[in-house]
XYZ file of C-alpha atoms in Angstrom:
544
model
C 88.567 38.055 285.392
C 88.013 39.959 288.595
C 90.537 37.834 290.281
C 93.106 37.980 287.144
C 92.886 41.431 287.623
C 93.726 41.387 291.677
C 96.750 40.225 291.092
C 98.744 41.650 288.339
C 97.598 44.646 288.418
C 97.883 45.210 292.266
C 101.055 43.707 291.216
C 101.416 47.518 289.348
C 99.095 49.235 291.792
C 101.370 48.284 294.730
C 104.696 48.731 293.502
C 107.761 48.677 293.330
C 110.067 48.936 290.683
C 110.748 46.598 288.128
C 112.064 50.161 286.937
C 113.617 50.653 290.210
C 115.779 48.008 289.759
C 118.710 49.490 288.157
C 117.939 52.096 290.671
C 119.966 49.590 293.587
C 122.150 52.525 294.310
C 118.868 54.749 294.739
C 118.509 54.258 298.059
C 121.679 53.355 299.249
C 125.159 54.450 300.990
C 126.746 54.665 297.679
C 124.340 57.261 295.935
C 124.878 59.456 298.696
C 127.362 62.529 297.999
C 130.192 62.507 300.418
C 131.862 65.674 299.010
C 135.712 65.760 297.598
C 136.299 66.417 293.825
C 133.879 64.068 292.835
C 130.878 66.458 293.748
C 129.012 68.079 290.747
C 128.429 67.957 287.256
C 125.450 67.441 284.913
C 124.703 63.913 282.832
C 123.037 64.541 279.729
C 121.287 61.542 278.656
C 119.956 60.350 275.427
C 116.825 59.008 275.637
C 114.002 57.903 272.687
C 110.952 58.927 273.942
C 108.761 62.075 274.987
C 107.086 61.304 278.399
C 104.435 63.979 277.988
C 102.868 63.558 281.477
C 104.574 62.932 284.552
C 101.144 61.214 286.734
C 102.117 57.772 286.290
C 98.687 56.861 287.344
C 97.656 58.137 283.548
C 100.858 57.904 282.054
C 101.786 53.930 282.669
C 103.623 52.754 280.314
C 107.146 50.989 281.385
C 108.989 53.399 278.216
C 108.032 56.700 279.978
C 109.484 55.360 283.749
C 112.770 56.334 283.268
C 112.935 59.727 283.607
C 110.037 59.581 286.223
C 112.011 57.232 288.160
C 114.506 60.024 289.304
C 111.731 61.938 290.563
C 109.552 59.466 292.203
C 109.255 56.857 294.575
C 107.354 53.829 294.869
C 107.059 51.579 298.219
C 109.265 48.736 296.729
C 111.625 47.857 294.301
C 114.494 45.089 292.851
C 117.777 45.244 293.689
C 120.347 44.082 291.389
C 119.828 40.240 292.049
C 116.242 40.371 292.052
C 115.802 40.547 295.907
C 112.628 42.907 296.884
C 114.158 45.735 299.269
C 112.073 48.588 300.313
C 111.703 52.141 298.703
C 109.790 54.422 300.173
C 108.849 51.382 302.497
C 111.629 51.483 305.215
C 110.329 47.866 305.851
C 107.156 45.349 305.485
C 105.771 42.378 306.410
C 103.056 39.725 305.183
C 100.905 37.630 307.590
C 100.950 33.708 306.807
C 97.916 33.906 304.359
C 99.279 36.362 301.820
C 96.158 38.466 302.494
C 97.651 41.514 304.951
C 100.948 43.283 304.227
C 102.482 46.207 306.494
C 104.678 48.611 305.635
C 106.915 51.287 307.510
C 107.678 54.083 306.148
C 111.041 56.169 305.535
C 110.785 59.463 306.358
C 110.838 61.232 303.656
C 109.611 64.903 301.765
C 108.107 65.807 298.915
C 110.348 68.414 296.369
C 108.061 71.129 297.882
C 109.227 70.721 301.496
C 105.886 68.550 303.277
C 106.236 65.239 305.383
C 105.931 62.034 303.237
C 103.285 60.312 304.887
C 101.075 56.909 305.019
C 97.824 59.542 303.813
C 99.988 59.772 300.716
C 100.285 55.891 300.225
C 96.293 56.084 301.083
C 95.348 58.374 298.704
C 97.555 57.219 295.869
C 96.405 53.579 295.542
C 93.218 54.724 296.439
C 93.172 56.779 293.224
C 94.496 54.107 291.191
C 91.833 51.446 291.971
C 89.364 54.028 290.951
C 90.668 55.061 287.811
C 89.678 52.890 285.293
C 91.746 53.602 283.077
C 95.140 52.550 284.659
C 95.569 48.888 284.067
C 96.285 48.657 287.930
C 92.621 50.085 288.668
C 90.534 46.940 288.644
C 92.850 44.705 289.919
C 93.306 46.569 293.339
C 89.892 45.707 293.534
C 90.231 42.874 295.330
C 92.138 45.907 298.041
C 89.615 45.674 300.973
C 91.324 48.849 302.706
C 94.316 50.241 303.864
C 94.915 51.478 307.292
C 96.909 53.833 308.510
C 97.411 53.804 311.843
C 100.245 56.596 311.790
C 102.097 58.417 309.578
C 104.546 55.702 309.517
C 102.607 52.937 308.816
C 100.001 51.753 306.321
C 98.278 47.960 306.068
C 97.300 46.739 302.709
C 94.140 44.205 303.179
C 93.375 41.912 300.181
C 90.955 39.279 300.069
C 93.056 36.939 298.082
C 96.662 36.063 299.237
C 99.543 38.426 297.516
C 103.001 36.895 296.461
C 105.815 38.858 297.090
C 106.621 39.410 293.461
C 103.465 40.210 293.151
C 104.110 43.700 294.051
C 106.974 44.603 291.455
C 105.911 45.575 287.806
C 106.989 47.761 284.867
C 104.578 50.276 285.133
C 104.536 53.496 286.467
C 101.122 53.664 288.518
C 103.199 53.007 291.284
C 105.002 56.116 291.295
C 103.726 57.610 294.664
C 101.921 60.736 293.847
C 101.465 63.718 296.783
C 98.194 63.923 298.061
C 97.947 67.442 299.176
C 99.082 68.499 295.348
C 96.091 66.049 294.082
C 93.186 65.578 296.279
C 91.418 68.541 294.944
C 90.331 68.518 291.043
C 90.967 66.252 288.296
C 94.315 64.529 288.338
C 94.700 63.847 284.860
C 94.767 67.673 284.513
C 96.451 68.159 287.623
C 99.535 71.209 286.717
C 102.025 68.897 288.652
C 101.510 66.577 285.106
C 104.116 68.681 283.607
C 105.433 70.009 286.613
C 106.356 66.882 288.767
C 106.410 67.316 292.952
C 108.013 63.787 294.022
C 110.125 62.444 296.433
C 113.018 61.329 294.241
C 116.968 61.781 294.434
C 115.996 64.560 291.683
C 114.088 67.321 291.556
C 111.854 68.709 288.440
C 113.616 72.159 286.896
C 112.207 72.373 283.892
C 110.208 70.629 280.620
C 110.426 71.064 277.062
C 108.000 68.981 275.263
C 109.432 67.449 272.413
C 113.350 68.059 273.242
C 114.229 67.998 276.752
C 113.380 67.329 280.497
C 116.064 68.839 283.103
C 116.128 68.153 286.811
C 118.246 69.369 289.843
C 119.994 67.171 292.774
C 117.606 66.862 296.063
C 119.588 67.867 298.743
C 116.814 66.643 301.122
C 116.425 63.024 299.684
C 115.977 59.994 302.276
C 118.956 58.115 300.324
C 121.088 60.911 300.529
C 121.744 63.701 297.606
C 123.360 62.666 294.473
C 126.792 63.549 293.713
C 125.489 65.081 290.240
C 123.898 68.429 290.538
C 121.483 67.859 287.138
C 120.260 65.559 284.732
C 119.274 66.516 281.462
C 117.290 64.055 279.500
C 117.687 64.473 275.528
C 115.019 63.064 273.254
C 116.668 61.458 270.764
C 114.404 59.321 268.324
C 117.276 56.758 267.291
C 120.754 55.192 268.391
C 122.220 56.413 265.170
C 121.578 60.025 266.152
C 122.855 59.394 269.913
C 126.251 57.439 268.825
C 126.918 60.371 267.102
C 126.284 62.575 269.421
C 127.598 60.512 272.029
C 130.929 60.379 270.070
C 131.054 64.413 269.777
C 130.479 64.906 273.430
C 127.099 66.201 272.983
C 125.648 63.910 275.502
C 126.833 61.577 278.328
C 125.435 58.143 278.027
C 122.498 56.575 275.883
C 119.879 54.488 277.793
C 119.752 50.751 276.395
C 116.280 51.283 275.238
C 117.504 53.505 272.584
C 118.887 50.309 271.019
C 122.724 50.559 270.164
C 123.277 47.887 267.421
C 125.629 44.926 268.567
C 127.707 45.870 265.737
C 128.984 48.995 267.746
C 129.711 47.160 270.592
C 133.385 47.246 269.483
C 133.458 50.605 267.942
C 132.757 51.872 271.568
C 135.103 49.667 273.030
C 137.383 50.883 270.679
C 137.466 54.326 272.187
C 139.420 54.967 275.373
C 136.770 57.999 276.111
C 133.837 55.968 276.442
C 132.618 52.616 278.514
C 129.828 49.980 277.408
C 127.902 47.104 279.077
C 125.768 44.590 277.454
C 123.481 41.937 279.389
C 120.348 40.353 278.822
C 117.095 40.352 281.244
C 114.135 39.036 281.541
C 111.787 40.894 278.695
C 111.392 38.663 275.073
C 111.025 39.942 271.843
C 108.900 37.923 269.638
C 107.287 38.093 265.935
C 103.128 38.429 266.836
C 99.902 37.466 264.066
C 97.027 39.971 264.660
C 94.019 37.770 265.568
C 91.362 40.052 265.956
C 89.117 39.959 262.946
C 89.734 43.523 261.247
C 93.070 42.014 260.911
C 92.280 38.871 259.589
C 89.679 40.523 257.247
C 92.696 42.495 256.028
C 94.620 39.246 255.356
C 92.771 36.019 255.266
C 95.836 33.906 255.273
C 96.074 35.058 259.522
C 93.149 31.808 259.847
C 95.112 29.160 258.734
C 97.225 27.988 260.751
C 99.374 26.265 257.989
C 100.359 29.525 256.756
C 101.515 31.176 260.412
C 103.415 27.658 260.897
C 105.241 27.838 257.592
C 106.291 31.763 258.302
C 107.609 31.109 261.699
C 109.404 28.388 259.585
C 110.762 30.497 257.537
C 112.399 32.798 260.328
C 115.657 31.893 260.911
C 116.123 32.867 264.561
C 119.940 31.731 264.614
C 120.783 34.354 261.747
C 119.231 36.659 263.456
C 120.637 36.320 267.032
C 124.191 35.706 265.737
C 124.264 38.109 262.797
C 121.787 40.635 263.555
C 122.526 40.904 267.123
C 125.988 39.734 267.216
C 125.095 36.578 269.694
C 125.150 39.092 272.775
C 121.725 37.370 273.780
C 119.910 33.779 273.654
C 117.795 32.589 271.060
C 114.373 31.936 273.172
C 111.729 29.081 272.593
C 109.008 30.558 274.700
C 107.436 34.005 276.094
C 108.983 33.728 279.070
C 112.214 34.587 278.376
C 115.326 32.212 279.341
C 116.756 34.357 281.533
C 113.722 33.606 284.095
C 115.338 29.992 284.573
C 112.942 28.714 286.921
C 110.011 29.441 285.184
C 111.653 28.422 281.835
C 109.975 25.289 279.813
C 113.154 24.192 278.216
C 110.961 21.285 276.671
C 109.048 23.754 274.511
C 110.549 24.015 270.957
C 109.545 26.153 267.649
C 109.004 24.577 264.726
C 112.863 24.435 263.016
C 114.251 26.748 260.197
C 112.992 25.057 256.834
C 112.608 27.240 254.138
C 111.823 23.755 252.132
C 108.806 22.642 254.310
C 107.752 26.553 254.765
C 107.397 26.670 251.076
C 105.352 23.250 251.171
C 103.176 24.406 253.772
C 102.287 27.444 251.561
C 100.868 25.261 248.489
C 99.377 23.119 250.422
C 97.268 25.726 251.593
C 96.278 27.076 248.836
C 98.757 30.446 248.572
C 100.910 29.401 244.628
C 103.606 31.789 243.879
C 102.299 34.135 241.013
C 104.141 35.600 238.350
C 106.237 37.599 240.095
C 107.005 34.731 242.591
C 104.804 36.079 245.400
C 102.075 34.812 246.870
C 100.805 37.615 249.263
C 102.192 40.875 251.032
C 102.561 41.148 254.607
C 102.640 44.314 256.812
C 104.407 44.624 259.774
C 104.802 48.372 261.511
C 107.836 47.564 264.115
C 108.688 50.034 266.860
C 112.306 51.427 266.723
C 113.212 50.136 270.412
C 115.761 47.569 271.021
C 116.942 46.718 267.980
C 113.543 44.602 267.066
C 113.262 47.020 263.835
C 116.243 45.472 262.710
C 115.320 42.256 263.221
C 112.001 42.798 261.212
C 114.203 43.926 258.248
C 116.098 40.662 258.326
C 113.121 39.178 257.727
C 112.410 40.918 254.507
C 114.970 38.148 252.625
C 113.538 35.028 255.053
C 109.812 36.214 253.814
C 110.986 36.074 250.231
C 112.594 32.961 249.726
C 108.800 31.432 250.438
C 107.337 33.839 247.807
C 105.888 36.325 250.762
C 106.419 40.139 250.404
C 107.213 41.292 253.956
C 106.980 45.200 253.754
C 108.330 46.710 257.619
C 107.699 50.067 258.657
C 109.875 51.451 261.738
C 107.990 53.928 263.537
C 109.335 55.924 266.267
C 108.746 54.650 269.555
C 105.670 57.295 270.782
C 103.756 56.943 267.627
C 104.048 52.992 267.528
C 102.640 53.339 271.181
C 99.614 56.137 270.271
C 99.130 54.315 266.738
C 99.115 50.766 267.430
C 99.360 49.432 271.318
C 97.136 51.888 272.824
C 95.277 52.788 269.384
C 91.715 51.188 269.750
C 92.377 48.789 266.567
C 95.760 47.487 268.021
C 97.272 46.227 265.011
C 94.783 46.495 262.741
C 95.147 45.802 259.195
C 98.419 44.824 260.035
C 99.131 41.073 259.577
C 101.936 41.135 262.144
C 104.473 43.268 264.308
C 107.417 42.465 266.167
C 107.329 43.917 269.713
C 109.196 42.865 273.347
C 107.330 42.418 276.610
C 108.450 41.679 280.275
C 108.684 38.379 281.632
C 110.342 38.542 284.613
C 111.524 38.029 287.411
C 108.077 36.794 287.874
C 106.267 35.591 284.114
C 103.077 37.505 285.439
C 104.269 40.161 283.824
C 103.516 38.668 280.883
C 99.831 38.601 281.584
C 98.929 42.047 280.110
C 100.842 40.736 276.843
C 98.845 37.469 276.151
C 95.429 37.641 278.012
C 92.385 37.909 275.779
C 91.229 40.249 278.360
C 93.891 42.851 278.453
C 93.422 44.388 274.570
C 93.515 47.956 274.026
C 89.725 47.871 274.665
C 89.455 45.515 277.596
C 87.667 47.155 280.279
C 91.036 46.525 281.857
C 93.272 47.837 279.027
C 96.559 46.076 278.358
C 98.910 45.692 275.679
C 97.831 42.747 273.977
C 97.021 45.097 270.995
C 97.850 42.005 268.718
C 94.450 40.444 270.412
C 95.906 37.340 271.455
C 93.188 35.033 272.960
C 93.264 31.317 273.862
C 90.976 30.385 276.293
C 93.000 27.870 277.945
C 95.920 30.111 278.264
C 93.455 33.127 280.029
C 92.079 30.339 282.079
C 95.669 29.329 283.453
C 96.299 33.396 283.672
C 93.232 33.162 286.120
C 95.345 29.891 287.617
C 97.977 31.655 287.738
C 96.879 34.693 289.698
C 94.811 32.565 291.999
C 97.607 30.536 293.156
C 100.306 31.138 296.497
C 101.689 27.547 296.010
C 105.115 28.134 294.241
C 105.555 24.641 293.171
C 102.143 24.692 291.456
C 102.985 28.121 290.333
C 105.764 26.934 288.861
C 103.631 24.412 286.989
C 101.376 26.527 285.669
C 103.922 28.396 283.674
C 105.196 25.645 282.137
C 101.617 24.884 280.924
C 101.326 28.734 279.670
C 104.786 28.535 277.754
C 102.992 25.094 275.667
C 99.888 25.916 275.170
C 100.872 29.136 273.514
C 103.216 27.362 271.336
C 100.948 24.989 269.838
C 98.592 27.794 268.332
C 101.542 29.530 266.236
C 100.048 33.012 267.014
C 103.003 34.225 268.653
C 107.190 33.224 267.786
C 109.586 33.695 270.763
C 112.567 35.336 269.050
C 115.427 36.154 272.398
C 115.459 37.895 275.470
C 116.185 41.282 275.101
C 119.232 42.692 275.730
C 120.252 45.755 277.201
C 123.437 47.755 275.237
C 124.933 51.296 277.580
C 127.179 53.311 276.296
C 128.751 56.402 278.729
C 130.984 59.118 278.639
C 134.013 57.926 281.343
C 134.442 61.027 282.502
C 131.207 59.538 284.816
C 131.441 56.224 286.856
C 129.073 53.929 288.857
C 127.813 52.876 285.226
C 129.628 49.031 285.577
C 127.878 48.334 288.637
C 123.974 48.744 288.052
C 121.322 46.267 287.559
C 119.673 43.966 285.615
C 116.896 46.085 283.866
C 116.948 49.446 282.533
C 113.562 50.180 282.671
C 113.495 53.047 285.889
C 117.105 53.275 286.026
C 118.249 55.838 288.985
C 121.162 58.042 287.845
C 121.551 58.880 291.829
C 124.700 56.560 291.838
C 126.119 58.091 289.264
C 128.955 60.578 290.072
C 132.017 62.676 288.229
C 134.993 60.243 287.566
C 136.890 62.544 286.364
């Protein structure tokens, strides 16, 4: 598992920005403020979820990047068609085995006035390969050293080779801290947790946990200062709250995560104040049996495999992508979600909508309908993010029409997160749980989902708190991770994708989709990236 670690989690130690991707105009021309009219203003934002720490070494979850993102830098990132372009790398290289890469440097300071410098790059991922706790920690173990032959430059050494892609992930340990603020102490009670010193297009003004997190324009950043003076990020716990007070003017724009319902889609459009973009990327939702045994203990149905197979029957996908979510994303066979087309195993198929053979499935395994027509309850907590709570209610009417009492509980986002994925029962009792993880650009993202090594209490935690494990599929993880060959990499997915089909564990429901809604008074909203995870407002300027 060592080597399943190098990988994917160097894959966070390193990197970039699967957060940064939005954030194309970050670095660029066009996030720079050239003066005129257009200088100015403050976007208040509506966002779901308290960060509570701003060391993204602790704090690492991809939910909490987004307001870090306008603070901090990492050395790479996306752009908006997937291409890796340096962040606070200025440029980098690979030698031919995958094993060395070199970066320059921008020059660039920190919000407190010091020289960015390659000792900060040293002492950050030094830090995160020795803190356990970060899932990027043991897999920068296979990190022989990193030189730094001058302030410009530092060499990452690996004794396995490192694919390109390799280097981009969701979370935040990437998020290059300052060294001179924590080389003395304990960082994870480091002040500068709730009092951020990056080197971002923003800087940190002021915190207030549980309601708001404001931050002022950098006139100093490398990019070039944003047109926008401040942001002010508004915790808002759900999209009903922030349409409204999106519609009164309270606040600016509503991050997709929030999860706008397709249904107002038009309703927005509708409005000549306000602008909207829908698109799907490369994270899948999908419906998720807890397989550890306190789980199982809880609801002895979870071992037969007859009885996950006739639930996933008894899902009807199509209703809810067309009704539920108004058809503004695919319908999705496999974890890896369509959207990542060349990774994609179009061959793999669920089992088909039939309530009919569901129901047969049931008897046959010994669950009759009582009395009341039920044969057994079934809890599912469900995270109010992306609209997935909604789809878990649709599934109340699917459950009973086989004589199964679904009862779904919508939790807000940071107490799903404490509770379940980072609680150390992960779902326990719960039968089931709908939930969305990445899966792209590059399907290693999904290792932290599905390996039977990265559970809430893996040496190497992860966010498999359903406690997914099939043997072959960890084995092809360790494939996977092990392999610089894309064609066989390619390959190897397409196993992945089967064999975690065939157990009926997990049920692919459709990429996620991303739904923004904006005040037009603002522009640069139309032209931003695939992902919203670490989206950089530094584009973003007065319209009007």
């Amino acid at each position: 598992m060592a080597k399943l670690a190098w990988r994917r989690n160097m894959i966070l130690g390193l990197v970039a920005v699967l957060v940064l991707s939005s954030c194309a105009q970050q670095g660029t021309p066009s996030a720079t403020a050239s003066g005129g009219d257009l200088q100015g203003g403050t976007l208040t934002i509506a966002y779901p979820t308290d960060p509570k720490s701003f060391n993204g070494v602790v704090n690492n979850f991809s939910y909490t990047t987004v307001p870090m993102i306008q603070m901090f830098n990492r050395l790479l990132r996306y752009d908006a068609d997937y291409k890796v372009v340096g962040d606070l790398a200025d440029s980098f290289t690979t030698s031919s085995d995958g094993k060395t890469w070199t970066f320059k440097l921008r020059q660039a300071k920190w919000h407190d006035g010091v020289a960015f410098t390659s000792a900060d790059v040293k002492f950050h991922y030094d830090l995160v390969k020795s803190f356990k706790a970060s899932p990027a920690g043991p897999a920068l173990q296979s990190m022989t050293a990193i030189e730094t032959p001058d302030a410009s430059t530092a060499i990452f050494k690996f004794s396995s080779p490192v694919r390109s892609t390799a280097f981009l992930s969701l979370y935040a340990d990437g998020f290059i801290l300052p060294k001179h603020i924590y080389e003395v102490g304990d960082h994870t009670t480091n002040a500068a947790n709730q009092k951020p010193i990056g080197t971002g297009p923003f800087k940190f003004e002021s915190y207030e946990p549980g309601n708001s997190i404001t931050m002022t324009a950098n006139p100093d950043y490398f990019g070039g200062r944003p047109k926008l003076d401040r942001l002010i990020f508004k915790f808002v716990p759900t999209a009903a709250a922030a349409m409204v007070a999106l519609q009164a003017g309270e606040i600016d724009t509503i991050v997709p995560s929030l999860g706008i319902p397709p249904s107002q889609v038009a309703t927005i459009k509708a409005n000549p104040d306000l602008g909207v973009s829908t698109w799907a990327y490369p994270t899948t939702a999908f419906l998720a049996f807890g397989q550890q045994p306190a789980s199982i203990a809880a609801n002895p149905w979870l071992s037969d495999e007859r009885v996950r197979k006739a639930i996933m029957m008894a899902v009807d996908r199509d209703f809810i992508v067309t009704r539920v979510l108004n058809g503004v994303v695919p319908k999705d066979d496999t974890m890896v979600s369509s959207t990542v087309a060349w990774a994609y195993n179009k061959d793999v198929k669920v089992d088909p909508y039939d309530v009919a053979g569901a129901n047969k499935l049931l008897d046959e395994a010994g669950y009759p309908k009582k009395a009341n027509g039920i044969r057994f309850t079934m809890e599912m907590p469900t995270a109010i993010l992306g609209n997935m709570d909604k789809a878990s209610e649709a599934m109340v009417e699917m459950m009973r029409q086989v004589g199964i009492e679904l009862k779904v509980t919508s939790i807000e986002l940071n107490a799903f997160i404490t509770k379940y994925l980072r609680g150390k029962d992960g779902l326990a009792p719960a039968a089931a749980t709908v939930i969305s993880g990445a899966s792209g650009p590059d399907p290693i993202e999904t290792y932290t989902w599905y390996s039977g090594n990265r559970t809430p209490t893996s040496a190497v935690p992860g966010f498999n708190f359903f406690y997914y494990n099939n043997p072959k599929v960890n084995q092809l993880y360790d494939d996977a991770n092990n392999t610089f060959d894309q064609a066989k990499y390619t390959e190897i997915w397409k196993q992945i994708q089967l064999e975690i089909s065939k157990d009926h564990w997990v049920l692919p429901l459709f990429s996620r989709y991303q739904i923004e809604a904006w005040n037009k008074k603002f522009a640069g909203f139309e032209t931003r990236r695939p992902y919203e995870f670490l989206v950089s407002y530094a584009g973003i300027s007065r319209a009007k």
